[in-house]
Amino acid sequence: IERMVDAMHRTGRGVMVVRDQHLRPLDCERACAMLAPHFVAQQPYTRWPGQSKPIPGCPHLALLGNYRARENGEFGMDVVKGEVIGEYKPAANTLEEWHTDGSFLPMPKVAIALYAPQLDDALPTTGGETRFASCTAAFESLDPETQGKMRSLASVHSWEKFMRLLES
């Protein structure tokens, strides 16, 4: 794990891809717990209105995508067969929605983990083009004068304003 995290920082610009994993939610929760010491302590997933239901035994996970329950009580969740149990908020094609997960929280997230099961209907057929950018690499590419200007700036991270932007 240490070599993977080191490679992520050195060559992956903060992104680690681990392919061909076949994990159930509890296994994914355990795998993330093994990575946590290399970042900060794991934070429980804070659910807001309209977000996915909790997965029992997995306080740090949320389901994304247009995944529908294949059976009643799938993953131990309070769901019925056919119910959409993943979060899927399609952004308008005109909107370049760049965000940092949890940047508005008192203790912002340092890392996130995304897991996409290899199921025909688990991910949307259109949209969902998740992209990653390294703020560290972007900052380091700036000239010293611009870096100095950037250090003097502050920003406001607001969940409410972000949701309004998506809904407009």
JSON list of N, CA, C and O in Angstrom, two decimals, residues 12 28 42 61 124 139 168:
[
{"chain": "A", "resi": 12, "resn": "GLY", "atom": "N", "xyz": [1.16, 10.06, -10.20]},
{"chain": "A", "resi": 12, "resn": "GLY", "atom": "CA", "xyz": [-0.27, 10.08, -10.48]},
{"chain": "A", "resi": 12, "resn": "GLY", "atom": "C", "xyz": [-0.94, 11.40, -10.22]},
{"chain": "A", "resi": 12, "resn": "GLY", "atom": "O", "xyz": [-2.14, 11.54, -10.39]},
{"chain": "A", "resi": 28, "resn": "CYS", "atom": "N", "xyz": [-14.79, -2.82, 0.33]},
{"chain": "A", "resi": 28, "resn": "CYS", "atom": "CA", "xyz": [-14.31, -1.51, -0.09]},
{"chain": "A", "resi": 28, "resn": "CYS", "atom": "C", "xyz": [-14.05, -0.62, 1.12]},
{"chain": "A", "resi": 28, "resn": "CYS", "atom": "O", "xyz": [-13.03, 0.08, 1.18]},
{"chain": "A", "resi": 42, "resn": "GLN", "atom": "N", "xyz": [-10.18, 8.57, 8.60]},
{"chain": "A", "resi": 42, "resn": "GLN", "atom": "CA", "xyz": [-11.38, 8.52, 7.77]},
{"chain": "A", "resi": 42, "resn": "GLN", "atom": "C", "xyz": [-12.49, 9.36, 8.38]},
{"chain": "A", "resi": 42, "resn": "GLN", "atom": "O", "xyz": [-12.65, 9.40, 9.60]},
{"chain": "A", "resi": 61, "resn": "LEU", "atom": "N", "xyz": [-18.90, 5.24, 3.06]},
{"chain": "A", "resi": 61, "resn": "LEU", "atom": "CA", "xyz": [-19.24, 5.00, 1.65]},
{"chain": "A", "resi": 61, "resn": "LEU", "atom": "C", "xyz": [-20.58, 5.60, 1.27]},
{"chain": "A", "resi": 61, "resn": "LEU", "atom": "O", "xyz": [-21.49, 5.71, 2.09]},
{"chain": "A", "resi": 124, "resn": "PRO", "atom": "N", "xyz": [-24.03, 5.48, -15.71]},
{"chain": "A", "resi": 124, "resn": "PRO", "atom": "CA", "xyz": [-24.82, 6.07, -16.79]},
{"chain": "A", "resi": 124, "resn": "PRO", "atom": "C", "xyz": [-24.14, 5.86, -18.14]},
{"chain": "A", "resi": 124, "resn": "PRO", "atom": "O", "xyz": [-22.92, 5.81, -18.23]},
{"chain": "A", "resi": 139, "resn": "PHE", "atom": "N", "xyz": [-0.66, 24.88, -8.92]},
{"chain": "A", "resi": 139, "resn": "PHE", "atom": "CA", "xyz": [0.01, 25.94, -8.16]},
{"chain": "A", "resi": 139, "resn": "PHE", "atom": "C", "xyz": [1.51, 25.94, -8.44]},
{"chain": "A", "resi": 139, "resn": "PHE", "atom": "O", "xyz": [2.12, 26.99, -8.66]},
{"chain": "A", "resi": 168, "resn": "SER", "atom": "N", "xyz": [-29.57, 25.32, -11.67]},
{"chain": "A", "resi": 168, "resn": "SER", "atom": "CA", "xyz": [-29.94, 26.43, -12.58]},
{"chain": "A", "resi": 168, "resn": "SER", "atom": "C", "xyz": [-29.94, 26.01, -14.02]},
{"chain": "A", "resi": 168, "resn": "SER", "atom": "O", "xyz": [-29.42, 25.02, -14.43]}
]
